[in-house]
Short mmCIF file of C-alpha atoms in Angstrom, two decimals:
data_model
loop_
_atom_site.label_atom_id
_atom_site.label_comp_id
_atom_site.label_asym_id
_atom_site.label_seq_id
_atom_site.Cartn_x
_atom_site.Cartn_y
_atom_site.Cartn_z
CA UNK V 1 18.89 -11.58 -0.60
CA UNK V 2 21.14 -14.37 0.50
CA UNK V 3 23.18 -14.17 3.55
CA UNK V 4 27.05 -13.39 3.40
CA UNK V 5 29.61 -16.29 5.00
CA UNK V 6 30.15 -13.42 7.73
CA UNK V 7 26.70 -13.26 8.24
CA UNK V 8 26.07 -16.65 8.69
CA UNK V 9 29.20 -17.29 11.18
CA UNK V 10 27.58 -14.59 13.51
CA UNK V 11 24.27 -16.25 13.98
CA UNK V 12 25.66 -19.30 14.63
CA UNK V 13 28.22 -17.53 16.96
CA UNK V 14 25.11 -15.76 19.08
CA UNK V 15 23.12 -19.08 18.58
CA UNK V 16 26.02 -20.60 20.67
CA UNK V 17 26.44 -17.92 23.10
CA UNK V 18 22.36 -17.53 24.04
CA UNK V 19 22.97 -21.62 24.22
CA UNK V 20 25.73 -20.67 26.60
CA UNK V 21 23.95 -18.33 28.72
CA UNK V 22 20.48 -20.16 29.09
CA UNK V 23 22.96 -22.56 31.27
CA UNK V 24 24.36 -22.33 34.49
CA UNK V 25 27.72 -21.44 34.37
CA UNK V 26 30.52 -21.41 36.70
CA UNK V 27 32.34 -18.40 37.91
CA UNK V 28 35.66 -19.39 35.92
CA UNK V 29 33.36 -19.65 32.77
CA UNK V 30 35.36 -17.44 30.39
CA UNK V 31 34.55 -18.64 26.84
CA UNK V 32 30.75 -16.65 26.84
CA UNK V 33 32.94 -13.57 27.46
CA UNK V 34 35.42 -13.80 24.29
CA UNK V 35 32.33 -15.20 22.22
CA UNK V 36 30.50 -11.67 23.41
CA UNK V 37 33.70 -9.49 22.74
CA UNK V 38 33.90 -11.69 18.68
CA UNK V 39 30.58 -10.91 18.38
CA UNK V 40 30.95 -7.45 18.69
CA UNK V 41 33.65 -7.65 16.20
CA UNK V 42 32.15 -9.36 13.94
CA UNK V 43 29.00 -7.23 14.01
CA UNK V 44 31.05 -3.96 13.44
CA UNK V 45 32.18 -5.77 10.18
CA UNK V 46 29.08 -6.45 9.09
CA UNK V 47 27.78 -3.35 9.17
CA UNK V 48 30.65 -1.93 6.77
CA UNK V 49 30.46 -4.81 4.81
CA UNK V 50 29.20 -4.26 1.10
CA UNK V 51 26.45 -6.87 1.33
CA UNK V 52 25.69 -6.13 4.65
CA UNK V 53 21.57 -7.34 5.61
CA UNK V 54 18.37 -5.28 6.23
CA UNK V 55 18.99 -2.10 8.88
CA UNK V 56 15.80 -4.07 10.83
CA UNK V 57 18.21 -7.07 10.81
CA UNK V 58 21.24 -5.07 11.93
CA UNK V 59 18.79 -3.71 14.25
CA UNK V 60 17.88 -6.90 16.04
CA UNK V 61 22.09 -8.02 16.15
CA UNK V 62 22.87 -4.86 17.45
CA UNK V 63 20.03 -5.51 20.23
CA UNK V 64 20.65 -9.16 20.67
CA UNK V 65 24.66 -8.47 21.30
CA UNK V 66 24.01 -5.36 23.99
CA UNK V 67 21.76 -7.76 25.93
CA UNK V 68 24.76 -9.80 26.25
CA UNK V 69 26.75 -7.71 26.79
CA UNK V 70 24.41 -6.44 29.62
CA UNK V 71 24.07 -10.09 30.47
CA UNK V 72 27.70 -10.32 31.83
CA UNK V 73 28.34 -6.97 33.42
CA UNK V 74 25.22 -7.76 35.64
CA UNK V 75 26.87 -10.76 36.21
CA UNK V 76 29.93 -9.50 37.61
CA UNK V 77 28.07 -7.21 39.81
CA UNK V 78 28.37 -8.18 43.58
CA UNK V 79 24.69 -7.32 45.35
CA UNK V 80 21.62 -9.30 43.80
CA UNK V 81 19.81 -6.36 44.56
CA UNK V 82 21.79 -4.87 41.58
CA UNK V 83 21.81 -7.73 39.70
CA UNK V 84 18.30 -8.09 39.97
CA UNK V 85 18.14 -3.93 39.17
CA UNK V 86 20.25 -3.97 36.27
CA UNK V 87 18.42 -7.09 34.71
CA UNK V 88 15.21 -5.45 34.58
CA UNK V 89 16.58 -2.67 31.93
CA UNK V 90 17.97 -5.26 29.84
CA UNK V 91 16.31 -5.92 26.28
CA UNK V 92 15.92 -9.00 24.82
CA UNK V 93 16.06 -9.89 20.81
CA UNK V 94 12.79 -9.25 18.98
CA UNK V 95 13.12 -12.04 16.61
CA UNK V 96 14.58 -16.18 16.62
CA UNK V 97 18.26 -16.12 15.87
CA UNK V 98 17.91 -19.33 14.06
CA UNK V 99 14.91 -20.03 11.93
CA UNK V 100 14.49 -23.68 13.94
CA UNK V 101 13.24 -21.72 17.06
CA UNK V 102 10.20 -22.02 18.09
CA UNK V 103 10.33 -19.39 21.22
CA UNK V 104 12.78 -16.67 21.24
CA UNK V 105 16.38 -17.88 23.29
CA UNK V 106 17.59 -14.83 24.45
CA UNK V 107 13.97 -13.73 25.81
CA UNK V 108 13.75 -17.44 27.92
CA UNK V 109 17.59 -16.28 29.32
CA UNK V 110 16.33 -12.92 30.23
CA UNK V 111 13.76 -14.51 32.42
CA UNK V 112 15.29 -17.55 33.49
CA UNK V 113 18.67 -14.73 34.92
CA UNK V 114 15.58 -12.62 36.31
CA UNK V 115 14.49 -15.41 37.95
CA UNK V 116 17.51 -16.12 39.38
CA UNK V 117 18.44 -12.68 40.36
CA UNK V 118 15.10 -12.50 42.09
CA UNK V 119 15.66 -15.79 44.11
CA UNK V 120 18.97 -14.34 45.29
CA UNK V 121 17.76 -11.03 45.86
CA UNK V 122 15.29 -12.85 48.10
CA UNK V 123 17.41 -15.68 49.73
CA UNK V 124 19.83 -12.34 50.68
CA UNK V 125 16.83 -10.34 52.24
CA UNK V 126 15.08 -13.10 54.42
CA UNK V 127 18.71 -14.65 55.64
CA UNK V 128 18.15 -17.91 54.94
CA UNK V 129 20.98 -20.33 53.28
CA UNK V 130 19.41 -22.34 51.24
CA UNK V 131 21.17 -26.14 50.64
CA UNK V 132 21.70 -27.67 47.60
CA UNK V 133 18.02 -29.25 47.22
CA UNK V 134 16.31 -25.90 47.93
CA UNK V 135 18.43 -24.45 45.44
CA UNK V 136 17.53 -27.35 42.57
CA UNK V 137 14.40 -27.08 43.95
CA UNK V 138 14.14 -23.08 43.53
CA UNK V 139 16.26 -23.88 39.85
CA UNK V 140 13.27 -26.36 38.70
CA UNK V 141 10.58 -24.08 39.94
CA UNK V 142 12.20 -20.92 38.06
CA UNK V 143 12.37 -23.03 34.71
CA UNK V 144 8.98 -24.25 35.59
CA UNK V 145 8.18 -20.28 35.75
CA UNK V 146 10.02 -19.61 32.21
CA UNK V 147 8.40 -22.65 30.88
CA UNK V 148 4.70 -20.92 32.07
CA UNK V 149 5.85 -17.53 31.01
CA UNK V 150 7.23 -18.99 27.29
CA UNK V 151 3.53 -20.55 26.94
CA UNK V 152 1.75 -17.71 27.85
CA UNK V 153 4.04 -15.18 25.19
CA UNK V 154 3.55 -18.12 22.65
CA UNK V 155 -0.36 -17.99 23.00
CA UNK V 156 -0.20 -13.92 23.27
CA UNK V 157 1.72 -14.04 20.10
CA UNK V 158 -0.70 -15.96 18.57
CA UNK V 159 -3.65 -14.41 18.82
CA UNK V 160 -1.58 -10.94 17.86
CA UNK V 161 -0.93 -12.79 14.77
CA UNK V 162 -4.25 -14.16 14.48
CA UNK V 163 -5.71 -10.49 14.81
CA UNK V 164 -3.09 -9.00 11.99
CA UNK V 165 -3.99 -11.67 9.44
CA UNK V 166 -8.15 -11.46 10.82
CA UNK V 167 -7.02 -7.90 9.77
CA UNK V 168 -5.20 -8.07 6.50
CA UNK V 169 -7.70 -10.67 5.48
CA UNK V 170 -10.48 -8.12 6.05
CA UNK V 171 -8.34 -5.29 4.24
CA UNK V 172 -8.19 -7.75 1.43
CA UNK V 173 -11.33 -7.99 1.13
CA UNK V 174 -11.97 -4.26 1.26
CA UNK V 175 -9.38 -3.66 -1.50
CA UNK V 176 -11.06 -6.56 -3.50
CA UNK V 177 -14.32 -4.96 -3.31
CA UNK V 178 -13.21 -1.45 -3.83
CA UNK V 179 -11.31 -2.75 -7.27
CA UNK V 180 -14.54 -4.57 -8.29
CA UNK V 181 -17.10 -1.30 -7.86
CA UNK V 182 -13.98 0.79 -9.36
CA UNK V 183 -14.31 -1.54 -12.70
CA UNK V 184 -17.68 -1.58 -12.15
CA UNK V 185 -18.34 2.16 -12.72
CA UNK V 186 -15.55 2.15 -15.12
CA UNK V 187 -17.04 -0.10 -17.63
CA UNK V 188 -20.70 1.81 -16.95
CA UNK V 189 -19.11 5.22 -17.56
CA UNK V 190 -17.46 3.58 -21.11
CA UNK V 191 -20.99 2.19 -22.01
CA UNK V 192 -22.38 5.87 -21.62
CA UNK V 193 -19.44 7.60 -23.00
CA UNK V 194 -19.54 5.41 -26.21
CA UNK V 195 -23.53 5.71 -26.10
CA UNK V 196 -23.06 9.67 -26.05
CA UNK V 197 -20.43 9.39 -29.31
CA UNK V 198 -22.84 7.54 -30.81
CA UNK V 199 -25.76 9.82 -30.26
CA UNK V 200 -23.88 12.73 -31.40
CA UNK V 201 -22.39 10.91 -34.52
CA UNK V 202 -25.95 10.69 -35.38
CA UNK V 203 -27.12 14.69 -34.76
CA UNK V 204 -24.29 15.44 -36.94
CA UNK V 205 -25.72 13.17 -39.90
CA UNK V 206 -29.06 14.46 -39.09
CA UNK V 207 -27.71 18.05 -38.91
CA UNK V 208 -25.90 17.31 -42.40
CA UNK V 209 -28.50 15.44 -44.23
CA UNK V 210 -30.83 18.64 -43.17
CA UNK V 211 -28.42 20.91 -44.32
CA UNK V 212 -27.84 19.76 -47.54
CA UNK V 213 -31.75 19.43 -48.33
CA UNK V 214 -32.50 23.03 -47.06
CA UNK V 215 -29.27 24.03 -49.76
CA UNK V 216 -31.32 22.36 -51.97
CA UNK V 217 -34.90 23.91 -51.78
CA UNK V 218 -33.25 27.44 -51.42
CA UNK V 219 -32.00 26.84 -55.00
CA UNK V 220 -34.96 25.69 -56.17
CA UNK V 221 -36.57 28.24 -54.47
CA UNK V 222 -34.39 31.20 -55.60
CA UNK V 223 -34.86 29.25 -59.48
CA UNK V 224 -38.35 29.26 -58.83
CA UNK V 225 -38.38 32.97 -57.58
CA UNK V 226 -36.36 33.95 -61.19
CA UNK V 227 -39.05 32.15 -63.17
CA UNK V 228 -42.06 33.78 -61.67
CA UNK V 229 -40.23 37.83 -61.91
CA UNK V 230 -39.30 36.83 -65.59
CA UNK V 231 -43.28 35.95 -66.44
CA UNK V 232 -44.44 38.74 -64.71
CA UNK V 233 -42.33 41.01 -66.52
CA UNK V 234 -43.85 39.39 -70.06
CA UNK V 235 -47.51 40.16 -68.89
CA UNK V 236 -46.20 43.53 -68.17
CA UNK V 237 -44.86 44.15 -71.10
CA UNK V 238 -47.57 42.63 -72.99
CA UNK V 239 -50.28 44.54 -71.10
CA UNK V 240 -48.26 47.83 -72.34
CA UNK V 241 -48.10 47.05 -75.46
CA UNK V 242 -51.95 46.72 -75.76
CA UNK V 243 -52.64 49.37 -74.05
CA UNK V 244 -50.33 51.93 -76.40
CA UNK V 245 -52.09 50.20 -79.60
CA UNK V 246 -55.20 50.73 -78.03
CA UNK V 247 -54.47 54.06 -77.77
CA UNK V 248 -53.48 54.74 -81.21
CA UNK V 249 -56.45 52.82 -82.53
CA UNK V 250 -58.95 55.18 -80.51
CA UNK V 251 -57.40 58.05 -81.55
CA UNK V 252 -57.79 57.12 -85.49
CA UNK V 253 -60.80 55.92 -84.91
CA UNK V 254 -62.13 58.72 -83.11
CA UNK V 255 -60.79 62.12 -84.71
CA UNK V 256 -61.10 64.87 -82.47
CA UNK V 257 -63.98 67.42 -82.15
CA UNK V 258 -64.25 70.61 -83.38
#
């Protein structure tokens, strides 16, 4: 989804005020103050606007404006042993304000203000007053640490990265493989399916053709059983008649005896 005019204002508004803060500033430096105070504005606004962005996006604002916020109250506190205190809870953005960054901003002002905080802190416990070349000195040597500390998250980040994509990659795969055995055993379950309809199509022919030829030799049978009770009947009748003739023959033939 494309980003709203408001939206775009604010990130270049924090863009400009983590540009502010990652530099030294003087104690009558009043413009990252009214920046941090527009911000908020503006970020209240965006989250009632209609096309407001992702709540992981709002998430990160929100985030990236209380570290600033943070930022300058620690600021105005007097002690760097509070300074240095109230530093350590602050939380950096999770993610580049502007897509041109190659290391997150407000994470290299969190350390390069912890670095300072701790060089106070330290300057105030072992009493010593440091002159302008110790403190460039100390200055270079702290943006020397953030430069060291920058690489080091860089590299860390990229091997995370290289591990979730290793990762995905591998899960890929998996899936890929998983799909290919599921289509495998799909298509051999179809192949035995339509083998099976097959199969039966052909029992029920069988079974029908059978059918229809055992209805056909019980009538032939049951015409063939008619035939034979019909002839047997004739001889019967036939034999009968002989013998009754015979009979009647005999007895004229043969008169009886006195």
């Amino acid at each position: 989804m494309a980003s709203s005019r408001l939206e775009i204002n604010f990130v270049r508004l924090m863009s400009r005020c983590e540009s502010i803060a990652s530099e030294k500033r003087s104690e009558t430096e009043w413009r990252l103050e009214k920046y941090v105070a527009a911000l908020e504005e503006m970020l209240l606004a965006l989250k009632k606007s209609s096309s407001k962005p992702a709540p992981e996006v709002l998430t990160d604002y929100t985030r990236k404006v209380d570290f600033l916020k943070g930022l300058l109250e620690a600021e105005k506190l007097v002690s760097p042993t509070e300074k240095a205190l109230a530093n350590q809870f602050l939380a950096p953005g999770r993610n580049p304000t502007m897509a041109s960054e190659k290391t997150l901003t407000s994470k290299t002002v969190h350390l390069q203000t912890k670095a300072r905080c701790t060089g106070e802190m330290r300057n105030e416990l072992l009493g010593m007053a440091t002159s302008a070349a110790d403190i460039k000195e100390t200055d270079l040597r702290n943006r020397r640490g953030v430069v060291l500390d920058e690489k080091q998250s860089t590299a860390d980040l990229d091997m995370v990265l290289k591990q979730h994509q290793n990762t995905q990659e591998k899960l890929a795969e998996e899936m890929v493989s998983l799909a290919r055995n599921l289509k495998n055993n799909s298509l051999a379950t179809q192949n035995v399916i339509k083998q099976d309809n097959q199969t039966l199509k052909h029992s029920i022919h069988l079974a029908d053709l059978n059918f229809e030829k055992l209805k056909a030799e019980s009538e032939r049978l049951e015409q063939h059983t008619k035939k034979s009770v019909n002839w047997v009947l004739w001889v019967m009748l036939i034999i009968v008649c002989f013998i009754f003739i015979s009979m009647i023959l005999f007895i004229r033939i043969f008169p009886k005896l006195r």
